[in-house]
Coordinates of C-alpha atoms in Angstrom, one line a residue:
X1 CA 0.0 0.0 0.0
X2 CA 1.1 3.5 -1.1
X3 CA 1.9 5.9 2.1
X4 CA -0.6 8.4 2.1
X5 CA 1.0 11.9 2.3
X6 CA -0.9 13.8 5.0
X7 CA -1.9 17.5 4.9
X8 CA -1.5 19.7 8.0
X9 CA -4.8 19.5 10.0
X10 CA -6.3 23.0 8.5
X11 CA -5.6 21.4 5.2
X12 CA -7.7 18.7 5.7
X13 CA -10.4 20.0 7.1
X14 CA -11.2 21.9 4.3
X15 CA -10.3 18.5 2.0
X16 CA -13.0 16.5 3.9
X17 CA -15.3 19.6 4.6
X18 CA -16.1 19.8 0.7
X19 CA -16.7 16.1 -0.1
X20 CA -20.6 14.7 0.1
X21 CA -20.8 12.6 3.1
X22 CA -23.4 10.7 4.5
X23 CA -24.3 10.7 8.0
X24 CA -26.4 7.9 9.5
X25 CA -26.4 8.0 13.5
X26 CA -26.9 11.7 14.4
X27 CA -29.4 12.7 16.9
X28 CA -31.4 15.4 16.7
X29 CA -31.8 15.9 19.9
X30 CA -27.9 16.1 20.5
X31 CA -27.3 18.4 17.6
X32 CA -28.7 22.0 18.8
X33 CA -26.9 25.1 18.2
X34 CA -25.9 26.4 22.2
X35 CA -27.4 29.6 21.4
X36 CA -30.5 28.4 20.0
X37 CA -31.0 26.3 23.3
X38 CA -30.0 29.8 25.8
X39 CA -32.9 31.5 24.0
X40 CA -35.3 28.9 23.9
X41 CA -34.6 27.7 27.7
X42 CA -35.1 31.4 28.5
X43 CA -38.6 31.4 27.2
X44 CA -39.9 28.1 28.1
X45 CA -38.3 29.5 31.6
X46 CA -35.3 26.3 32.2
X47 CA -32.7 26.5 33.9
X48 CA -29.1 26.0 32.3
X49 CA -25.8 25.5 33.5
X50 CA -24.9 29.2 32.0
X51 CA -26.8 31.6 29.4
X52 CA -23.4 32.1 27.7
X53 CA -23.1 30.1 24.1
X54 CA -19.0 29.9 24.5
X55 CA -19.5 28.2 28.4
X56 CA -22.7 26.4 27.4
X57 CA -20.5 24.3 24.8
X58 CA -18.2 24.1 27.1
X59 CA -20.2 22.8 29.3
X60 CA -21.7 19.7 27.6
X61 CA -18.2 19.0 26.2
X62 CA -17.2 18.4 29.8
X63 CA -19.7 16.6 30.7
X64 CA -19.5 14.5 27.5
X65 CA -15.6 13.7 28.6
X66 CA -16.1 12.4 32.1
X67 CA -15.9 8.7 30.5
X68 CA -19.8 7.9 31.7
X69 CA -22.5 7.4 29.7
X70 CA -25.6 7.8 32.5
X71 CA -23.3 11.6 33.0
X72 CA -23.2 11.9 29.3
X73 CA -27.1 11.0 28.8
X74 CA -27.9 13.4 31.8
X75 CA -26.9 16.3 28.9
X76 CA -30.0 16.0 27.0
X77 CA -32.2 16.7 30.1
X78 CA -31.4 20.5 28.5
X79 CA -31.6 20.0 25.2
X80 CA -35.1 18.0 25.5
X81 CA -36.9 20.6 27.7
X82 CA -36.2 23.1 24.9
X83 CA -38.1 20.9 22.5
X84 CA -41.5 20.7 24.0
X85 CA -43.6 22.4 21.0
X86 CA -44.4 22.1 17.2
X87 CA -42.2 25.8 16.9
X88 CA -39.6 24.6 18.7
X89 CA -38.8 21.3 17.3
X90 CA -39.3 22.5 13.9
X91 CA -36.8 25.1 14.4
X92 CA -33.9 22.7 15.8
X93 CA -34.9 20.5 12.7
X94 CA -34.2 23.3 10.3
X95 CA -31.4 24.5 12.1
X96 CA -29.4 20.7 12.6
X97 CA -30.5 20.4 8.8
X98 CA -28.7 23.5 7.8
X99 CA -25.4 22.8 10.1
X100 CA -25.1 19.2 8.2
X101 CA -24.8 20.7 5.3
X102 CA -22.5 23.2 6.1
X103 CA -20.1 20.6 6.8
X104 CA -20.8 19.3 3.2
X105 CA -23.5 16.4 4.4
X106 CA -25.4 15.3 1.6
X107 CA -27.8 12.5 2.9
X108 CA -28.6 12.2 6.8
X109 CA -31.1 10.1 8.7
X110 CA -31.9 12.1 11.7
X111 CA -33.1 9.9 15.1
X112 CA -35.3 11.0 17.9
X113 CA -37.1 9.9 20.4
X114 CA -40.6 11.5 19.5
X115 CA -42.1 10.5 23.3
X116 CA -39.5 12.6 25.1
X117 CA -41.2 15.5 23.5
X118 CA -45.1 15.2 24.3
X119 CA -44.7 17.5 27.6
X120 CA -45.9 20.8 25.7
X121 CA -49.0 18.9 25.1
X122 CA -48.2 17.2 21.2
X123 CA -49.5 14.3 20.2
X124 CA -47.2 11.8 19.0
X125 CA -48.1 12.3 15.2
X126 CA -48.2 16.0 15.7
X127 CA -44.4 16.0 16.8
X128 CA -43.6 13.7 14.1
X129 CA -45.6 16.3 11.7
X130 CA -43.3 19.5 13.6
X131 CA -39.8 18.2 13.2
X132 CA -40.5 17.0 9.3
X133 CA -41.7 20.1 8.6
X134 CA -38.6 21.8 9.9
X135 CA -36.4 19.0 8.1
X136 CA -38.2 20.1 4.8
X137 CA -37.4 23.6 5.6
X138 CA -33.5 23.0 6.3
X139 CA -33.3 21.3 2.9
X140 CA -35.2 24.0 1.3
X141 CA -32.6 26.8 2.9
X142 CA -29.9 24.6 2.0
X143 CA -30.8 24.2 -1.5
X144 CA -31.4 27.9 -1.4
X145 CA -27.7 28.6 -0.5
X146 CA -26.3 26.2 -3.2
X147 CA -26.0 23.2 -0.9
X148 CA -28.2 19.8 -1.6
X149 CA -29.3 17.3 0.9
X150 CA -31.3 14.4 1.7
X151 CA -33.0 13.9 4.9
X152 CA -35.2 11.3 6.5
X153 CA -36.3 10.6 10.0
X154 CA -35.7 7.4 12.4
X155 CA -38.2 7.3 14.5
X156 CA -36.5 5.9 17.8
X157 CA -38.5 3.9 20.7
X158 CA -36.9 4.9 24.4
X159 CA -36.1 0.8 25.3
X160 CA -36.6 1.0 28.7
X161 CA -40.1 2.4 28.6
X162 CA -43.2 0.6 27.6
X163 CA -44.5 2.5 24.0
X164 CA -42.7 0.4 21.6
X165 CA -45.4 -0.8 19.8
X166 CA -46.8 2.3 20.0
X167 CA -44.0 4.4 18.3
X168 CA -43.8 1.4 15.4
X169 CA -46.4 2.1 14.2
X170 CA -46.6 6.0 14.4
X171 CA -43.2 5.1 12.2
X172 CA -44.9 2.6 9.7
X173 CA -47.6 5.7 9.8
X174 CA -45.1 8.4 8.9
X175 CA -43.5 6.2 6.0
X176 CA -44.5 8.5 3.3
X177 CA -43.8 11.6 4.9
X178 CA -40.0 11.5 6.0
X179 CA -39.9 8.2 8.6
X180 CA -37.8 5.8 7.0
X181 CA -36.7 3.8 9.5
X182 CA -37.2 2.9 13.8
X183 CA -34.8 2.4 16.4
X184 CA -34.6 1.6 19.5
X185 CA -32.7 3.7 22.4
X186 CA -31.7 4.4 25.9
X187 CA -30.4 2.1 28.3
X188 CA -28.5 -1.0 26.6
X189 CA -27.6 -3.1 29.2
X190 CA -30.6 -5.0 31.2
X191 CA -33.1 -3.9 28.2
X192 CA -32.6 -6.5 25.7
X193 CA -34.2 -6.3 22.1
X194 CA -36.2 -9.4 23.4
X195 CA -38.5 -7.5 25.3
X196 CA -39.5 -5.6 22.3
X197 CA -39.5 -8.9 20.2
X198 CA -43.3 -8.6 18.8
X199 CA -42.3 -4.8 18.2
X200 CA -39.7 -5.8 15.6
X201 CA -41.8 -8.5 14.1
X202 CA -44.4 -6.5 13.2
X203 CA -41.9 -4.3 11.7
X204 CA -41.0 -7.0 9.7
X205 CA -44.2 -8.1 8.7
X206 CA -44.5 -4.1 7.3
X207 CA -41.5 -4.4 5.6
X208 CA -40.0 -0.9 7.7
X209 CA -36.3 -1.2 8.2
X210 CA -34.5 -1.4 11.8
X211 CA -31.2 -0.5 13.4
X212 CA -30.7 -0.9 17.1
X213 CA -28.2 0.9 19.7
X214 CA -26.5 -1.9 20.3
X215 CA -22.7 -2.9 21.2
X216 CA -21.9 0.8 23.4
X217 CA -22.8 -0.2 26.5
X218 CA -22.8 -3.4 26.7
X219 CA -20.8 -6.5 24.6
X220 CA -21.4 -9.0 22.2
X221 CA -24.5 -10.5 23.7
X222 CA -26.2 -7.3 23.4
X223 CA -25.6 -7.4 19.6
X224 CA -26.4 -11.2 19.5
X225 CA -29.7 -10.2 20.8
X226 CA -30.3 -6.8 18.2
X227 CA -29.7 -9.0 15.4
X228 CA -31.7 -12.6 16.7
X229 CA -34.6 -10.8 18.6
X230 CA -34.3 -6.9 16.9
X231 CA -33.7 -8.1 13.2
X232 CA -31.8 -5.4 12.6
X233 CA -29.9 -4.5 10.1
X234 CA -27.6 -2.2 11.2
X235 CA -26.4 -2.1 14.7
X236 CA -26.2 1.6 16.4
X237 CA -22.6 2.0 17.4
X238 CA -22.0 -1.9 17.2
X239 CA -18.4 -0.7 17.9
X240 CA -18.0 -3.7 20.8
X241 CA -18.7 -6.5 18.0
X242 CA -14.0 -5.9 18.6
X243 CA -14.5 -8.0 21.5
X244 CA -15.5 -11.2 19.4
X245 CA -11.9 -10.7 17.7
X246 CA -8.9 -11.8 18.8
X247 CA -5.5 -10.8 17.3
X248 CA -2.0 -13.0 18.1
X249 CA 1.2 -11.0 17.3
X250 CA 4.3 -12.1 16.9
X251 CA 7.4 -10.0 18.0
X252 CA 8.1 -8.8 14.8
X253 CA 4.5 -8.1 13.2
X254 CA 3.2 -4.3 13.2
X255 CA 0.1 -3.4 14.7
X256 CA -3.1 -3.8 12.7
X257 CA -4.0 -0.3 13.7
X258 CA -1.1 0.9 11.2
X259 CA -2.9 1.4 8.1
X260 CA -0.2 2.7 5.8
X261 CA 2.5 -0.5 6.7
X262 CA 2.0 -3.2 4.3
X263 CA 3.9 -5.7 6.5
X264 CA 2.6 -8.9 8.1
X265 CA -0.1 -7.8 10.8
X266 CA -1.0 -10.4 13.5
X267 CA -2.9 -13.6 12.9
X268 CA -6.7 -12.6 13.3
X269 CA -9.2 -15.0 15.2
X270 CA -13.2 -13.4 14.2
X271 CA -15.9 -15.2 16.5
X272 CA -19.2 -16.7 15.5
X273 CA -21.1 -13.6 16.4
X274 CA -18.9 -11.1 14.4
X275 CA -18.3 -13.5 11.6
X276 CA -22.3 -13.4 11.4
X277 CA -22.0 -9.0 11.2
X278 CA -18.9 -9.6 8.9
X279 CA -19.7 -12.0 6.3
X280 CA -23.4 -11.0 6.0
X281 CA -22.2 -7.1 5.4
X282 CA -24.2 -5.8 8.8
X283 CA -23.3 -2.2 8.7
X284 CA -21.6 -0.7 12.1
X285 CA -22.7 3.0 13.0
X286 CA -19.7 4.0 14.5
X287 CA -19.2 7.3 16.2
X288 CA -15.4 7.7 17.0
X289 CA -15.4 10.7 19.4
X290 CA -18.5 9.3 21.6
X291 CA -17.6 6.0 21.7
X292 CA -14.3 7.6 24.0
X293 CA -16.5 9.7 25.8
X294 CA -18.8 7.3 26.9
X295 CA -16.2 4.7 28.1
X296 CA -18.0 2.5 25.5
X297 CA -13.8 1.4 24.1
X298 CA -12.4 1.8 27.4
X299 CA -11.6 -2.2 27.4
X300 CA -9.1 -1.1 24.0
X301 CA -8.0 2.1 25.2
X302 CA -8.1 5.8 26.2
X303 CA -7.2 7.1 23.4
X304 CA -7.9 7.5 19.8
X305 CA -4.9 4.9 18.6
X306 CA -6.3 2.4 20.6
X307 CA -10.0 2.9 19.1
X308 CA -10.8 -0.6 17.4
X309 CA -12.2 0.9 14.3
X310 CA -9.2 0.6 12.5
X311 CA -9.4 -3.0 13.2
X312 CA -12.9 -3.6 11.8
X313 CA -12.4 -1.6 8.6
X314 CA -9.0 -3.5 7.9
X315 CA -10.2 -6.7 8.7
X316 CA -13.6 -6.3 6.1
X317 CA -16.3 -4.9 8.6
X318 CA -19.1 -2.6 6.9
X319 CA -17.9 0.4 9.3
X320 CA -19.5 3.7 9.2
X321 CA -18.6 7.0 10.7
X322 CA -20.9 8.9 12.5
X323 CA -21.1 11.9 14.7
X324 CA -24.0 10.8 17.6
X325 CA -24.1 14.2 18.9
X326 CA -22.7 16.9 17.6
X327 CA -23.2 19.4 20.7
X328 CA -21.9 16.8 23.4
X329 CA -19.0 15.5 21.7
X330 CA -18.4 18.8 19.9
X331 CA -17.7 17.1 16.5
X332 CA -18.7 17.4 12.9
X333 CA -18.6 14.5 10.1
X334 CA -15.5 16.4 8.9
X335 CA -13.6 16.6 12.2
X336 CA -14.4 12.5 12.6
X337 CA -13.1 12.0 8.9
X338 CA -10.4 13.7 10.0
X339 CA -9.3 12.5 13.1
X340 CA -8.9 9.1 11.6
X341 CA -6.8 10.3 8.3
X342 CA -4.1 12.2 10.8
X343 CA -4.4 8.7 13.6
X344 CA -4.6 5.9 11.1
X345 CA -3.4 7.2 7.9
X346 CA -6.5 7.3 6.1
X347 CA -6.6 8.7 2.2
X348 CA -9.3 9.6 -0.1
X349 CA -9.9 6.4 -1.3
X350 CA -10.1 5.1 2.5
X351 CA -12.9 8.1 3.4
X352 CA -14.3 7.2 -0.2
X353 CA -14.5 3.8 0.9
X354 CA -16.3 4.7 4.3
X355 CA -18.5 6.9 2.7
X356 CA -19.7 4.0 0.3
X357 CA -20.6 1.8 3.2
X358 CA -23.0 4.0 4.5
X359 CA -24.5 5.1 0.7
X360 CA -24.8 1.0 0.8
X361 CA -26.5 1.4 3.8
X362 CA -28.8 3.8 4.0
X363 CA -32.4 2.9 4.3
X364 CA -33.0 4.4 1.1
X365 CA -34.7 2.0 -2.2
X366 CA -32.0 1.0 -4.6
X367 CA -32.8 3.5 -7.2
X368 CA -31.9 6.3 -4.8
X369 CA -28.8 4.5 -3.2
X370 CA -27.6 4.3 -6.7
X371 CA -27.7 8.0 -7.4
X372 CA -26.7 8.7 -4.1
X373 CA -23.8 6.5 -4.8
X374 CA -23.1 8.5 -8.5
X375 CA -23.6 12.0 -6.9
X376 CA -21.1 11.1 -4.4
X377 CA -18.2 9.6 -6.4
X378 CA -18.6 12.4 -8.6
X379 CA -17.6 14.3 -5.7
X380 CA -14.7 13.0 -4.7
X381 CA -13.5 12.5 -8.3
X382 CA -13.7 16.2 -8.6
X383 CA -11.8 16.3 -5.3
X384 CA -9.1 14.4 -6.9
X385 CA -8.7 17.4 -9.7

């Protein structure tokens, strides 16, 4: 393998900034602009850790690096009670809508939780109604400014509460009007897919596609049990599917994590479970900077070297990268991309190659995969000059 020649950081942020990416596990409710949420906390009369925009941030990046994920979910106690009415959701919807694409986004699928967001008296339907309207007007004021993008809402069941039937089928009921897929969310371990089992099979029955969070906070079983019970077909993070893989070095074989050695790398043992996500092409949502925050990699590392993502896409994994919230973690698609080209050596044709697997998995019909596909090689051909 060629060694990539790396550009100084500010050069490649601009690099990765203008290529089409696609971003698949984004929240919406972790994606707010700080100001938007001091002005709308002021009027709905909440409480914040400060009013100013510069310490707010500050604030949930903090919070996001204390290594826990119950102190990292505690964030969005904030950015929920600011998104209690149809003019409030639809303005965060417009507003994450227009941020994606200034970071050159080109297709997202957005999740929520729409039963977090009934306390301003909405209806389930009536949220789902608010937040597509403000998705329609984000890629309107997108397209306005030169920018195109494709949107489309996951509508995500809270697993520990008791409404999953009932939000599958306000998502099989939004299918022609921006829901095109469900997932389920919230606290991993102890809340197995199982419990939701006639939830995902009547999914199945309607033919609506499924990821689950599973794989952050808890291990392997937890993905066993997302693809056996939840029929998914992608797994939400699905970053601890590492711990079914075993790697043997010997002492003079480089790391697998170096991506621009083409020497021997040690001898790889995959396990039953992530043979199964392997071989069958199960796509991982992967969310780099989060998956540090919230401890969900601590058995790997503390670092971003010791992240195994490097190991799944060199060892044939469909990975993805993803943002999961852009507030918390204060990332963007573009500052992931390029965290991994300066820590692993990644070129164009490895971000290329990223970026496919998530065209290829987007729950999109083939037609549109297929010119999403074409619109974003084009991209990155023209990147190539």
């Amino acid at each position: 393998m060629t060694e990539p020649i790396l550009l100084p950081a500010s050069a490649l942020h601009l690099d990765i900034r203008s290529l089409p990416k696609v971003s698949l596990h984004d929240h919406l409710d972790g994606g707010l602009r700080p100001a938007t949420i001091i002005e709308l906390a002021e009027a709905a009369g909440h409480k914040l850790p400060s009013t100013d925009p510069v310490a707010l941030a500050e604030w949930f990046r903090e919070s996001a690096n204390s290594g826990s994920l119950p102190r990292y979910l505690e964030t969005f106690d904030h950015t929920i009670a600011v998104m209690q009415s149809r003019e409030n959701l639809a303005r965060v919807a417009r507003e994450f809508v227009e941020d994606l694409a200034d970071d050159g986004v080109v297709y997202a699928e957005i999740r929520w939780a729409p039963e977090q967001h009934l306390q301003g008296g909405l209806s389930l339907d009536e949220a789902v109604e608010a937040v597509q309207a403000g998705l329609d007007a984000g890629v309107d004021a997108a397209e306005a400014s030169g920018r195109l993008i494709q949107v489309g809402q996951l509508i995500t069941a809270m697993r520990h509460a008791d409404r999953g039937m009932e939000i599958a089928e306000l998502a099989v009921r939004h299918r022609n009007n921006g829901a095109v897929g469900f997932d389920i969310a919230g606290a991993e371990d102890g809340f197995s897919p199982a419990r939701l089992a006639d939830v995902f099979t009547y999914l199945a029955e309607n033919q609506f596609p499924v990821t689950v969070h599973a794989g952050e906070a808890a291990g392997v079983d937890s993905i066993r049990d997302a693809l056996v019970h939840g029929r998914a077909l992608r797994l939400g993070h699905g970053v601890r599917i590492a711990e079914d893989i075993e790697v043997e070095f010997d002492a003079e074989d480089s790391p697998v994590t170096d991506a621009a050695d083409d020497t021997a790398v040690g001898m790889v043992s995959i396990g039953q479970v992530a043979g199964w996500v392997r071989d069958r092409g199960i796509p991982l949502e992967i969310c780099p900077s989060s998956n540090l925050q919230t401890g969900a990699v601590a058995s790997f590392g503390e670092d971003i070297e010791s992240h195994p993502i490097d190991l799944l896409y060199q060892t044939g994994f469909q990975v993805t990268v993803n943002t999961d919230n852009r507030l918390m973690s204060s990332v963007t698609l573009t500052g992931e991309f390029e965290l991994l080209a300066e820590t692993f050596g990644y070129d164009l044709d490895d971000i290329l190659e990223l970026t496919m697997n998530a065209v290829d998995a987007a729950f999109l019909p083939l037609e549109e995969r297929d010119a999403l596909a074409a619109y974003v090689t084009e991209g990155f051909n023209q990147a190539r000059g």
